[in-house]
Amino acid sequence: MNRKRLAIIAGIVILVSALMLMFWPDSQVDTHADEEVAETELPEGLVLIEQEQIRTAEIEVAAVQTGAAVELVFPATVAASPTASARIDARASGVVRSVGKTLGDYVRQGETVARIESADAAALASQLSAARARVTELSAAYERERRLFEANVTARQDLEAARANLDVARSELNRSQAAVAAAGVSGDGRSLAVTSPLSGRVTAAPIVLGSFVDAGEELYSVVNPSGLQIEVALPSEDASRIQPGDEAALILGDGREVGARVRSVTPSLDAESRSATAVLTLTRAVPGLQPGSFLQARIRPSGELDQSRIAVPEDAVQVLEGRDVVFVRTRRGFQAREVEIGSRSAGMVTILSGLEPGQRIATANAFLLKSELEKEGAEHGH
């Protein structure tokens, strides 16, 4: 019996000792250690932030919805608009005596690019000289008749006849001056100055020094690079979907995209190609773009949406360590999630993958969340 009691007492002692070890105050250290482990195990890209902080930072949150702008892709050609291109022809027959510009050179509006020695120039200069002499002669005759009339020597009829002759001569002088100016007759009276009607670059220069040219023969072509337009061939089934004002994007040969907008669409189809033509204007000048170049144009018909795709505001997409990310709202804050983006249109970005409809993401001021992650990364780096 005593042995049984001793065994019971020993068991109680062992049980009490075990309980003391379990609830010993040093166990608080383990709790802190667990907290530190939990803190270090936070998911990468998570920004811890309270609702009040979100409100103070004015971070807007919106649900992801389906519906992205429809894009139609067509072949396109770069062309110079009628007001941005010029063909410079010889205004009269003659011999090319000087060539001031060559292929690729920049010219200013009104600048002389060549000179042609022409018999027409000499004829025009001669007519101008004769008209000036005639005006001088009749001016003197009119003054003489006026003095005689004032002295009551001649009749008013003679004075009026002298004035009429002078008016006719002045009219002829004006005509001769206009002809000389239009032809570009130089001061030497033998050559014509060939000038550019607009500023731009020489894209063609078939002119040859010393050659004889006929009136109307092409000497230069000049194009203003800032006045280029894009011509897009629209199949008949798509022509009615495109309207002036629709947004577009041009895909250049190196993969870059340039914004554009539909300026006009031809109301009828071409008889041979059975297609309409949309004319696009560039939102900015593109260096190196040449007339005749072939491109691809993506046009977004207004009001058409692709319900199988997702689009989010541009401000929601941030670049973090070279990746496109959006910040998805979680219970504790925002989680950076990598996404694959597509085209941009009217302040929206198409998301190809990485998001699901219904998820709530940061839109306005999402860059503040990016800055917080970058700051934390810098602190951990040190």
mmCIF file of C-alpha atoms in Angstrom:
data_model
loop_
_atom_site.group_PDB
_atom_site.id
_atom_site.type_symbol
_atom_site.label_atom_id
_atom_site.label_comp_id
_atom_site.label_asym_id
_atom_site.label_seq_id
_atom_site.Cartn_x
_atom_site.Cartn_y
_atom_site.Cartn_z
ATOM 1 C CA MET A 1 0.000 0.000 0.000
ATOM 2 C CA ASN A 2 2.848 2.370 0.854
ATOM 3 C CA ARG A 3 4.475 1.597 -2.476
ATOM 4 C CA LYS A 4 1.305 2.513 -4.318
ATOM 5 C CA ARG A 5 1.044 5.816 -2.442
ATOM 6 C CA LEU A 6 4.675 6.647 -3.197
ATOM 7 C CA ALA A 7 4.071 6.025 -6.882
ATOM 8 C CA ILE A 8 1.085 8.368 -6.869
ATOM 9 C CA ILE A 9 3.093 11.083 -5.125
ATOM 10 C CA ALA A 10 5.937 10.701 -7.616
ATOM 11 C CA GLY A 11 3.519 11.032 -10.534
ATOM 12 C CA ILE A 12 2.065 14.216 -9.065
ATOM 13 C CA VAL A 13 5.557 15.691 -8.691
ATOM 14 C CA ILE A 14 6.424 14.900 -12.295
ATOM 15 C CA LEU A 15 3.141 16.428 -13.510
ATOM 16 C CA VAL A 16 3.695 19.644 -11.524
ATOM 17 C CA SER A 17 7.251 19.930 -12.883
ATOM 18 C CA ALA A 18 6.025 19.579 -16.436
ATOM 19 C CA LEU A 19 3.385 22.253 -15.932
ATOM 20 C CA MET A 20 5.982 24.635 -14.483
ATOM 21 C CA LEU A 21 8.214 24.177 -17.515
ATOM 22 C CA MET A 22 5.313 24.866 -19.870
ATOM 23 C CA PHE A 23 4.282 28.122 -18.159
ATOM 24 C CA TRP A 24 7.717 29.418 -17.185
ATOM 25 C CA PRO A 25 8.092 33.213 -17.974
ATOM 26 C CA ASP A 26 10.956 32.538 -20.427
ATOM 27 C CA SER A 27 8.321 31.344 -22.861
ATOM 28 C CA GLN A 28 7.664 35.048 -23.680
ATOM 29 C CA VAL A 29 10.925 35.098 -25.637
ATOM 30 C CA ASP A 30 9.654 32.319 -27.852
ATOM 31 C CA THR A 31 6.517 34.315 -28.521
ATOM 32 C CA HIS A 32 8.566 37.315 -29.703
ATOM 33 C CA ALA A 33 10.686 35.043 -31.814
ATOM 34 C CA ASP A 34 7.538 33.667 -33.476
ATOM 35 C CA GLU A 35 6.420 37.201 -34.169
ATOM 36 C CA GLU A 36 9.773 38.035 -35.763
ATOM 37 C CA VAL A 37 9.564 34.923 -37.918
ATOM 38 C CA ALA A 38 6.035 35.849 -38.936
ATOM 39 C CA GLU A 39 7.178 39.354 -39.828
ATOM 40 C CA THR A 40 10.042 38.096 -42.008
ATOM 41 C CA GLU A 41 7.701 35.694 -43.755
ATOM 42 C CA LEU A 42 5.458 38.442 -45.183
ATOM 43 C CA PRO A 43 4.738 37.831 -48.883
ATOM 44 C CA GLU A 44 7.077 39.659 -51.248
ATOM 45 C CA GLY A 45 5.501 42.816 -52.641
ATOM 46 C CA LEU A 46 3.019 43.248 -49.786
ATOM 47 C CA VAL A 47 2.481 46.804 -48.537
ATOM 48 C CA LEU A 48 0.977 46.870 -45.033
ATOM 49 C CA ILE A 49 -1.352 49.859 -44.765
ATOM 50 C CA GLU A 50 -4.437 50.692 -42.719
ATOM 51 C CA GLN A 51 -7.704 52.042 -44.079
ATOM 52 C CA GLU A 52 -7.103 55.414 -42.433
ATOM 53 C CA GLN A 53 -3.698 55.678 -44.145
ATOM 54 C CA ILE A 54 -5.305 54.838 -47.485
ATOM 55 C CA ARG A 55 -7.807 57.622 -46.993
ATOM 56 C CA THR A 56 -5.116 60.121 -45.926
ATOM 57 C CA ALA A 57 -2.911 59.291 -48.941
ATOM 58 C CA GLU A 58 -5.971 59.629 -51.239
ATOM 59 C CA ILE A 59 -5.337 56.225 -52.769
ATOM 60 C CA GLU A 60 -8.394 55.294 -54.792
ATOM 61 C CA VAL A 61 -9.546 51.687 -55.048
ATOM 62 C CA ALA A 62 -11.706 50.327 -57.865
ATOM 63 C CA ALA A 63 -12.965 46.920 -58.920
ATOM 64 C CA VAL A 64 -11.539 45.354 -62.077
ATOM 65 C CA GLN A 65 -14.165 45.155 -64.806
ATOM 66 C CA THR A 66 -14.295 43.578 -68.227
ATOM 67 C CA GLY A 67 -14.525 45.660 -71.361
ATOM 68 C CA ALA A 68 -11.477 46.877 -73.294
ATOM 69 C CA ALA A 69 -11.373 49.015 -76.422
ATOM 70 C CA VAL A 70 -11.652 47.068 -79.676
ATOM 71 C CA GLU A 71 -8.625 47.451 -81.955
ATOM 72 C CA LEU A 72 -8.587 46.862 -85.694
ATOM 73 C CA VAL A 73 -5.224 46.458 -87.434
ATOM 74 C CA PHE A 74 -4.727 47.626 -91.031
ATOM 75 C CA PRO A 75 -1.782 48.233 -93.385
ATOM 76 C CA ALA A 76 -0.891 51.908 -93.731
ATOM 77 C CA THR A 77 1.311 54.151 -95.855
ATOM 78 C CA VAL A 78 3.099 57.363 -94.914
ATOM 79 C CA ALA A 79 2.232 60.254 -97.234
ATOM 80 C CA ALA A 80 2.776 63.988 -97.292
ATOM 81 C CA SER A 81 -0.327 66.103 -96.875
ATOM 82 C CA PRO A 82 -1.172 68.455 -99.778
ATOM 83 C CA THR A 83 -0.047 71.460 -97.739
ATOM 84 C CA ALA A 84 3.233 69.828 -96.669
ATOM 85 C CA SER A 85 4.656 68.782 -100.027
ATOM 86 C CA ALA A 86 5.673 70.723 -103.100
ATOM 87 C CA ARG A 87 6.907 69.978 -106.587
ATOM 88 C CA ILE A 88 9.191 72.737 -107.836
ATOM 89 C CA ASP A 89 9.085 73.060 -111.621
ATOM 90 C CA ALA A 90 10.936 75.254 -114.097
ATOM 91 C CA ARG A 91 8.810 78.330 -114.768
ATOM 92 C CA ALA A 92 10.336 78.844 -118.196
ATOM 93 C CA SER A 93 12.577 77.038 -120.652
ATOM 94 C CA GLY A 94 16.308 77.631 -120.313
ATOM 95 C CA VAL A 95 19.679 76.423 -119.106
ATOM 96 C CA VAL A 96 20.355 75.557 -115.443
ATOM 97 C CA ARG A 97 23.152 77.937 -114.392
ATOM 98 C CA SER A 98 23.278 77.239 -110.636
ATOM 99 C CA VAL A 99 22.116 74.504 -108.256
ATOM 100 C CA GLY A 100 21.809 75.563 -104.615
ATOM 101 C CA LYS A 101 20.373 72.456 -102.985
ATOM 102 C CA THR A 102 20.686 68.718 -103.299
ATOM 103 C CA LEU A 103 18.913 65.629 -102.018
ATOM 104 C CA GLY A 104 18.243 65.724 -98.268
ATOM 105 C CA ASP A 105 19.081 69.427 -97.801
ATOM 106 C CA TYR A 106 16.840 71.644 -95.704
ATOM 107 C CA VAL A 107 15.259 74.632 -97.450
ATOM 108 C CA ARG A 108 13.349 77.615 -96.121
ATOM 109 C CA GLN A 109 10.159 78.995 -97.608
ATOM 110 C CA GLY A 110 11.053 81.507 -100.358
ATOM 111 C CA GLU A 111 14.718 80.414 -100.489
ATOM 112 C CA THR A 112 16.359 80.309 -103.950
ATOM 113 C CA VAL A 113 17.343 76.726 -104.788
ATOM 114 C CA ALA A 114 18.490 77.182 -108.416
ATOM 115 C CA ARG A 115 18.773 79.680 -111.278
ATOM 116 C CA ILE A 116 17.801 79.208 -114.907
ATOM 117 C CA GLU A 117 19.125 81.423 -117.710
ATOM 118 C CA SER A 118 16.203 81.929 -120.056
ATOM 119 C CA ALA A 119 15.170 83.971 -123.056
ATOM 120 C CA ASP A 120 11.771 84.277 -121.390
ATOM 121 C CA ALA A 121 13.450 86.052 -118.504
ATOM 122 C CA ALA A 122 15.041 88.535 -120.891
ATOM 123 C CA ALA A 123 11.689 89.117 -122.627
ATOM 124 C CA LEU A 124 9.910 89.744 -119.333
ATOM 125 C CA ALA A 125 12.664 92.085 -118.162
ATOM 126 C CA SER A 126 12.442 93.965 -121.460
ATOM 127 C CA GLN A 127 8.673 94.323 -121.156
ATOM 128 C CA LEU A 128 9.085 95.656 -117.657
ATOM 129 C CA SER A 129 11.639 98.229 -118.769
ATOM 130 C CA ALA A 130 9.378 99.339 -121.622
ATOM 131 C CA ALA A 131 6.405 99.653 -119.275
ATOM 132 C CA ARG A 132 8.422 101.798 -116.863
ATOM 133 C CA ALA A 133 9.608 104.044 -119.697
ATOM 134 C CA ARG A 134 6.067 104.408 -120.968
ATOM 135 C CA VAL A 135 4.826 105.432 -117.497
ATOM 136 C CA THR A 136 7.639 107.986 -117.197
ATOM 137 C CA GLU A 137 6.815 109.449 -120.602
ATOM 138 C CA LEU A 138 3.069 109.694 -119.997
ATOM 139 C CA SER A 139 3.572 111.076 -116.498
ATOM 140 C CA ALA A 140 5.532 113.962 -117.997
ATOM 141 C CA ALA A 141 2.857 114.478 -120.678
ATOM 142 C CA TYR A 142 0.129 114.548 -118.058
ATOM 143 C CA GLU A 143 1.989 117.097 -115.931
ATOM 144 C CA ARG A 144 2.450 119.311 -119.002
ATOM 145 C CA GLU A 145 -1.231 119.112 -119.886
ATOM 146 C CA ARG A 146 -2.195 119.885 -116.285
ATOM 147 C CA ARG A 147 -0.077 123.057 -116.225
ATOM 148 C CA LEU A 148 -1.490 124.159 -119.587
ATOM 149 C CA PHE A 149 -5.020 123.514 -118.405
ATOM 150 C CA GLU A 150 -4.456 125.505 -115.226
ATOM 151 C CA ALA A 151 -3.155 128.367 -117.452
ATOM 152 C CA ASN A 152 -6.322 128.110 -119.573
ATOM 153 C CA VAL A 153 -4.250 127.175 -122.621
ATOM 154 C CA THR A 154 -5.742 123.678 -123.299
ATOM 155 C CA ALA A 155 -9.184 122.201 -122.900
ATOM 156 C CA ARG A 156 -10.250 119.815 -120.149
ATOM 157 C CA GLN A 157 -10.687 117.125 -122.747
ATOM 158 C CA ASP A 158 -6.943 117.109 -123.476
ATOM 159 C CA LEU A 159 -6.151 116.851 -119.736
ATOM 160 C CA GLU A 160 -8.524 113.913 -119.278
ATOM 161 C CA ALA A 161 -7.075 112.135 -122.310
ATOM 162 C CA ALA A 162 -3.545 112.495 -120.900
ATOM 163 C CA ARG A 163 -4.739 111.117 -117.534
ATOM 164 C CA ALA A 164 -6.396 108.113 -119.211
ATOM 165 C CA ASN A 165 -3.242 107.293 -121.159
ATOM 166 C CA LEU A 166 -1.206 107.464 -117.936
ATOM 167 C CA ASP A 167 -3.628 105.135 -116.128
ATOM 168 C CA VAL A 168 -3.339 102.581 -118.927
ATOM 169 C CA ALA A 169 0.453 102.744 -118.794
ATOM 170 C CA ARG A 170 0.478 102.295 -115.033
ATOM 171 C CA SER A 171 -1.791 99.285 -115.361
ATOM 172 C CA GLU A 172 0.593 97.771 -117.916
ATOM 173 C CA LEU A 173 3.522 98.417 -115.573
ATOM 174 C CA ASN A 174 1.745 96.620 -112.746
ATOM 175 C CA ARG A 175 1.077 93.667 -114.999
ATOM 176 C CA SER A 176 4.707 93.498 -116.095
ATOM 177 C CA GLN A 177 5.939 93.709 -112.521
ATOM 178 C CA ALA A 178 3.617 90.880 -111.489
ATOM 179 C CA ALA A 179 4.807 88.716 -114.393
ATOM 180 C CA VAL A 180 8.448 89.323 -113.502
ATOM 181 C CA ALA A 181 7.827 88.538 -109.835
ATOM 182 C CA ALA A 182 5.872 85.383 -110.659
ATOM 183 C CA ALA A 183 8.591 84.130 -112.968
ATOM 184 C CA GLY A 184 11.332 85.023 -110.494
ATOM 185 C CA VAL A 185 13.354 87.116 -112.909
ATOM 186 C CA SER A 186 16.692 88.076 -111.347
ATOM 187 C CA GLY A 187 18.110 91.543 -111.254
ATOM 188 C CA ASP A 188 20.438 90.784 -114.160
ATOM 189 C CA GLY A 189 17.390 90.411 -116.418
ATOM 190 C CA ARG A 190 18.660 87.120 -117.899
ATOM 191 C CA SER A 191 17.922 84.408 -115.323
ATOM 192 C CA LEU A 192 15.017 83.123 -113.291
ATOM 193 C CA ALA A 193 15.321 82.341 -109.564
ATOM 194 C CA VAL A 194 13.772 78.998 -108.612
ATOM 195 C CA THR A 195 12.378 79.284 -105.050
ATOM 196 C CA SER A 196 10.785 76.849 -102.602
ATOM 197 C CA PRO A 197 7.122 77.527 -101.701
ATOM 198 C CA LEU A 198 7.514 75.875 -98.277
ATOM 199 C CA SER A 199 10.073 74.914 -95.653
ATOM 200 C CA GLY A 200 11.160 71.299 -95.544
ATOM 201 C CA ARG A 201 13.669 68.827 -96.903
ATOM 202 C CA VAL A 202 14.501 67.991 -100.506
ATOM 203 C CA THR A 203 13.176 64.496 -101.252
ATOM 204 C CA ALA A 204 13.923 64.502 -104.990
ATOM 205 C CA ALA A 205 16.375 66.549 -107.079
ATOM 206 C CA PRO A 206 16.444 65.533 -110.778
ATOM 207 C CA ILE A 207 17.958 68.938 -111.669
ATOM 208 C CA VAL A 208 21.342 68.811 -113.475
ATOM 209 C CA LEU A 209 23.728 71.760 -113.716
ATOM 210 C CA GLY A 210 24.117 73.008 -117.278
ATOM 211 C CA SER A 211 21.171 71.046 -118.653
ATOM 212 C CA PHE A 212 18.388 72.568 -120.734
ATOM 213 C CA VAL A 213 14.957 72.322 -119.106
ATOM 214 C CA ASP A 214 11.500 72.976 -120.500
ATOM 215 C CA ALA A 215 8.836 75.016 -118.751
ATOM 216 C CA GLY A 216 7.000 72.755 -116.277
ATOM 217 C CA GLU A 217 9.835 70.252 -115.925
ATOM 218 C CA GLU A 218 10.376 69.016 -112.343
ATOM 219 C CA LEU A 219 13.515 70.291 -110.639
ATOM 220 C CA TYR A 220 12.931 69.460 -106.957
ATOM 221 C CA SER A 221 10.453 67.882 -104.540
ATOM 222 C CA VAL A 222 10.254 69.258 -101.013
ATOM 223 C CA VAL A 223 8.412 67.762 -98.049
ATOM 224 C CA ASN A 224 7.776 69.264 -94.635
ATOM 225 C CA PRO A 225 8.316 66.350 -92.152
ATOM 226 C CA SER A 226 5.906 67.855 -89.643
ATOM 227 C CA GLY A 227 3.087 67.729 -92.188
ATOM 228 C CA LEU A 228 3.038 63.992 -92.819
ATOM 229 C CA GLN A 229 -0.196 62.029 -92.765
ATOM 230 C CA ILE A 230 -1.002 58.329 -92.697
ATOM 231 C CA GLU A 231 -3.265 56.729 -95.282
ATOM 232 C CA VAL A 232 -4.970 53.499 -94.195
ATOM 233 C CA ALA A 233 -6.768 51.101 -96.529
ATOM 234 C CA LEU A 234 -10.063 50.015 -94.906
ATOM 235 C CA PRO A 235 -11.842 46.886 -96.157
ATOM 236 C CA SER A 236 -15.470 47.486 -97.098
ATOM 237 C CA GLU A 237 -16.769 45.517 -94.087
ATOM 238 C CA ASP A 238 -14.821 47.698 -91.636
ATOM 239 C CA ALA A 239 -15.073 51.102 -93.337
ATOM 240 C CA SER A 240 -18.395 51.983 -91.686
ATOM 241 C CA ARG A 241 -16.972 51.249 -88.204
ATOM 242 C CA ILE A 242 -14.274 53.931 -88.460
ATOM 243 C CA GLN A 243 -15.257 57.538 -87.859
ATOM 244 C CA PRO A 244 -13.334 60.860 -87.756
ATOM 245 C CA GLY A 245 -11.967 61.406 -84.258
ATOM 246 C CA ASP A 246 -11.295 57.727 -83.492
ATOM 247 C CA GLU A 247 -8.013 57.092 -81.699
ATOM 248 C CA ALA A 248 -5.263 55.094 -83.378
ATOM 249 C CA ALA A 249 -1.679 53.949 -82.894
ATOM 250 C CA LEU A 250 1.036 53.423 -85.485
ATOM 251 C CA ILE A 251 3.485 50.533 -85.156
ATOM 252 C CA LEU A 252 6.897 51.585 -86.469
ATOM 253 C CA GLY A 253 9.509 49.244 -87.863
ATOM 254 C CA ASP A 254 11.503 49.180 -84.609
ATOM 255 C CA GLY A 255 8.445 48.237 -82.566
ATOM 256 C CA ARG A 256 7.731 51.721 -81.238
ATOM 257 C CA GLU A 257 4.182 53.035 -81.153
ATOM 258 C CA VAL A 258 3.104 56.567 -82.024
ATOM 259 C CA GLY A 259 -0.296 58.021 -81.247
ATOM 260 C CA ALA A 260 -2.551 59.197 -84.073
ATOM 261 C CA ARG A 261 -6.160 60.156 -84.724
ATOM 262 C CA VAL A 262 -8.517 59.608 -87.652
ATOM 263 C CA ARG A 263 -8.995 62.911 -89.477
ATOM 264 C CA SER A 264 -11.247 61.767 -92.301
ATOM 265 C CA VAL A 265 -12.631 58.716 -94.098
ATOM 266 C CA THR A 266 -13.481 58.642 -97.792
ATOM 267 C CA PRO A 267 -17.260 58.316 -98.294
ATOM 268 C CA SER A 268 -16.912 55.815 -101.162
ATOM 269 C CA LEU A 269 -14.847 52.731 -101.981
ATOM 270 C CA ASP A 270 -12.040 52.622 -104.499
ATOM 271 C CA ALA A 271 -13.274 50.967 -107.690
ATOM 272 C CA GLU A 272 -10.229 48.665 -107.979
ATOM 273 C CA SER A 273 -9.295 47.818 -104.389
ATOM 274 C CA ARG A 274 -12.872 47.923 -103.052
ATOM 275 C CA SER A 275 -11.599 49.696 -99.949
ATOM 276 C CA ALA A 276 -12.040 53.088 -98.348
ATOM 277 C CA THR A 277 -9.175 55.296 -97.175
ATOM 278 C CA ALA A 278 -8.840 56.701 -93.691
ATOM 279 C CA VAL A 279 -6.461 59.631 -93.222
ATOM 280 C CA LEU A 280 -4.684 59.730 -89.862
ATOM 281 C CA THR A 281 -2.826 62.678 -88.358
ATOM 282 C CA LEU A 282 0.109 62.174 -86.012
ATOM 283 C CA THR A 283 -0.027 63.512 -82.461
ATOM 284 C CA ARG A 284 3.663 64.472 -82.729
ATOM 285 C CA ALA A 285 6.424 64.623 -85.322
ATOM 286 C CA VAL A 286 8.366 61.372 -85.772
ATOM 287 C CA PRO A 287 12.015 61.816 -86.812
ATOM 288 C CA GLY A 288 13.045 59.590 -89.691
ATOM 289 C CA LEU A 289 9.521 58.911 -90.942
ATOM 290 C CA GLN A 290 9.573 59.164 -94.738
ATOM 291 C CA PRO A 291 6.769 59.399 -97.303
ATOM 292 C CA GLY A 292 6.179 56.031 -98.915
ATOM 293 C CA SER A 293 7.040 54.016 -95.796
ATOM 294 C CA PHE A 294 4.766 51.113 -94.889
ATOM 295 C CA LEU A 295 3.401 50.739 -91.352
ATOM 296 C CA GLN A 296 0.681 49.036 -89.387
ATOM 297 C CA ALA A 297 -2.124 51.103 -87.912
ATOM 298 C CA ARG A 298 -4.289 50.057 -84.964
ATOM 299 C CA ILE A 299 -7.588 51.962 -84.947
ATOM 300 C CA ARG A 300 -10.019 51.891 -82.016
ATOM 301 C CA PRO A 301 -13.629 52.389 -83.176
ATOM 302 C CA SER A 302 -15.396 54.671 -80.699
ATOM 303 C CA GLY A 303 -17.988 52.943 -78.529
ATOM 304 C CA GLU A 304 -16.896 49.379 -79.317
ATOM 305 C CA LEU A 305 -15.721 47.256 -76.369
ATOM 306 C CA ASP A 306 -14.251 43.756 -76.198
ATOM 307 C CA GLN A 307 -15.972 42.120 -73.206
ATOM 308 C CA SER A 308 -13.443 39.273 -73.153
ATOM 309 C CA ARG A 309 -10.631 41.619 -72.083
ATOM 310 C CA ILE A 310 -9.808 43.723 -69.043
ATOM 311 C CA ALA A 311 -8.765 47.375 -69.056
ATOM 312 C CA VAL A 312 -7.584 49.420 -66.064
ATOM 313 C CA PRO A 313 -6.622 53.110 -65.660
ATOM 314 C CA GLU A 314 -3.058 53.928 -66.688
ATOM 315 C CA ASP A 315 -2.292 55.222 -63.187
ATOM 316 C CA ALA A 316 -2.956 51.745 -61.788
ATOM 317 C CA VAL A 317 -0.023 50.203 -63.692
ATOM 318 C CA GLN A 318 3.384 50.865 -62.143
ATOM 319 C CA VAL A 319 6.851 49.712 -63.197
ATOM 320 C CA LEU A 320 8.609 47.944 -60.309
ATOM 321 C CA GLU A 321 12.096 46.532 -60.874
ATOM 322 C CA GLY A 322 11.458 46.404 -64.609
ATOM 323 C CA ARG A 323 8.081 44.656 -64.254
ATOM 324 C CA ASP A 324 4.585 46.009 -64.876
ATOM 325 C CA VAL A 325 2.563 45.576 -61.684
ATOM 326 C CA VAL A 326 -0.760 46.588 -60.184
ATOM 327 C CA PHE A 327 -1.535 46.701 -56.473
ATOM 328 C CA VAL A 328 -4.381 44.368 -55.461
ATOM 329 C CA ARG A 329 -6.270 45.199 -52.249
ATOM 330 C CA THR A 330 -5.878 42.583 -49.506
ATOM 331 C CA ARG A 331 -7.053 42.345 -45.895
ATOM 332 C CA ARG A 332 -3.810 43.880 -44.595
ATOM 333 C CA GLY A 333 -2.958 46.292 -47.425
ATOM 334 C CA PHE A 334 -1.965 45.934 -51.086
ATOM 335 C CA GLN A 335 -0.159 43.131 -52.874
ATOM 336 C CA ALA A 336 1.954 44.001 -55.953
ATOM 337 C CA ARG A 337 0.962 41.646 -58.762
ATOM 338 C CA GLU A 338 2.822 41.364 -62.053
ATOM 339 C CA VAL A 339 0.666 41.790 -65.146
ATOM 340 C CA GLU A 340 1.105 41.599 -68.892
ATOM 341 C CA ILE A 341 -0.144 44.762 -70.549
ATOM 342 C CA GLY A 342 -1.403 45.367 -74.053
ATOM 343 C CA SER A 343 -2.385 48.566 -75.805
ATOM 344 C CA ARG A 344 -3.163 51.940 -74.252
ATOM 345 C CA SER A 345 -6.190 53.993 -75.214
ATOM 346 C CA ALA A 346 -7.938 57.044 -73.724
ATOM 347 C CA GLY A 347 -6.141 56.716 -70.403
ATOM 348 C CA MET A 348 -6.786 52.963 -70.099
ATOM 349 C CA VAL A 349 -4.416 49.997 -70.389
ATOM 350 C CA THR A 350 -5.476 46.572 -71.615
ATOM 351 C CA ILE A 351 -4.419 43.758 -69.234
ATOM 352 C CA LEU A 352 -3.640 40.517 -71.060
ATOM 353 C CA SER A 353 -2.914 38.428 -67.958
ATOM 354 C CA GLY A 354 -2.394 38.736 -64.207
ATOM 355 C CA LEU A 355 -5.781 40.081 -63.106
ATOM 356 C CA GLU A 356 -9.295 38.732 -62.730
ATOM 357 C CA PRO A 357 -12.608 40.618 -62.945
ATOM 358 C CA GLY A 358 -13.868 41.672 -59.538
ATOM 359 C CA GLN A 359 -10.478 42.127 -57.913
ATOM 360 C CA ARG A 360 -10.034 45.495 -56.240
ATOM 361 C CA ILE A 361 -6.908 47.446 -57.207
ATOM 362 C CA ALA A 362 -5.309 50.790 -56.396
ATOM 363 C CA THR A 363 -5.849 53.316 -59.191
ATOM 364 C CA ALA A 364 -5.159 56.983 -58.383
ATOM 365 C CA ASN A 365 -1.924 57.543 -56.396
ATOM 366 C CA ALA A 366 -0.844 53.916 -56.798
ATOM 367 C CA PHE A 367 2.680 55.269 -57.233
ATOM 368 C CA LEU A 368 2.757 55.893 -53.458
ATOM 369 C CA LEU A 369 2.559 52.133 -52.878
ATOM 370 C CA LYS A 370 5.383 51.592 -55.348
ATOM 371 C CA SER A 371 7.482 54.187 -53.509
ATOM 372 C CA GLU A 372 6.835 52.412 -50.203
ATOM 373 C CA LEU A 373 8.052 49.082 -51.592
ATOM 374 C CA GLU A 374 11.154 50.695 -53.083
ATOM 375 C CA LYS A 375 11.899 52.379 -49.737
ATOM 376 C CA GLU A 376 11.568 49.092 -47.868
ATOM 377 C CA GLY A 377 13.840 47.391 -50.394
ATOM 378 C CA ALA A 378 16.480 50.081 -49.911
ATOM 379 C CA GLU A 379 16.330 49.721 -46.113
ATOM 380 C CA HIS A 380 16.702 45.933 -46.264
ATOM 381 C CA GLY A 381 19.558 46.343 -48.699
ATOM 382 C CA HIS A 382 21.484 48.316 -46.084
#
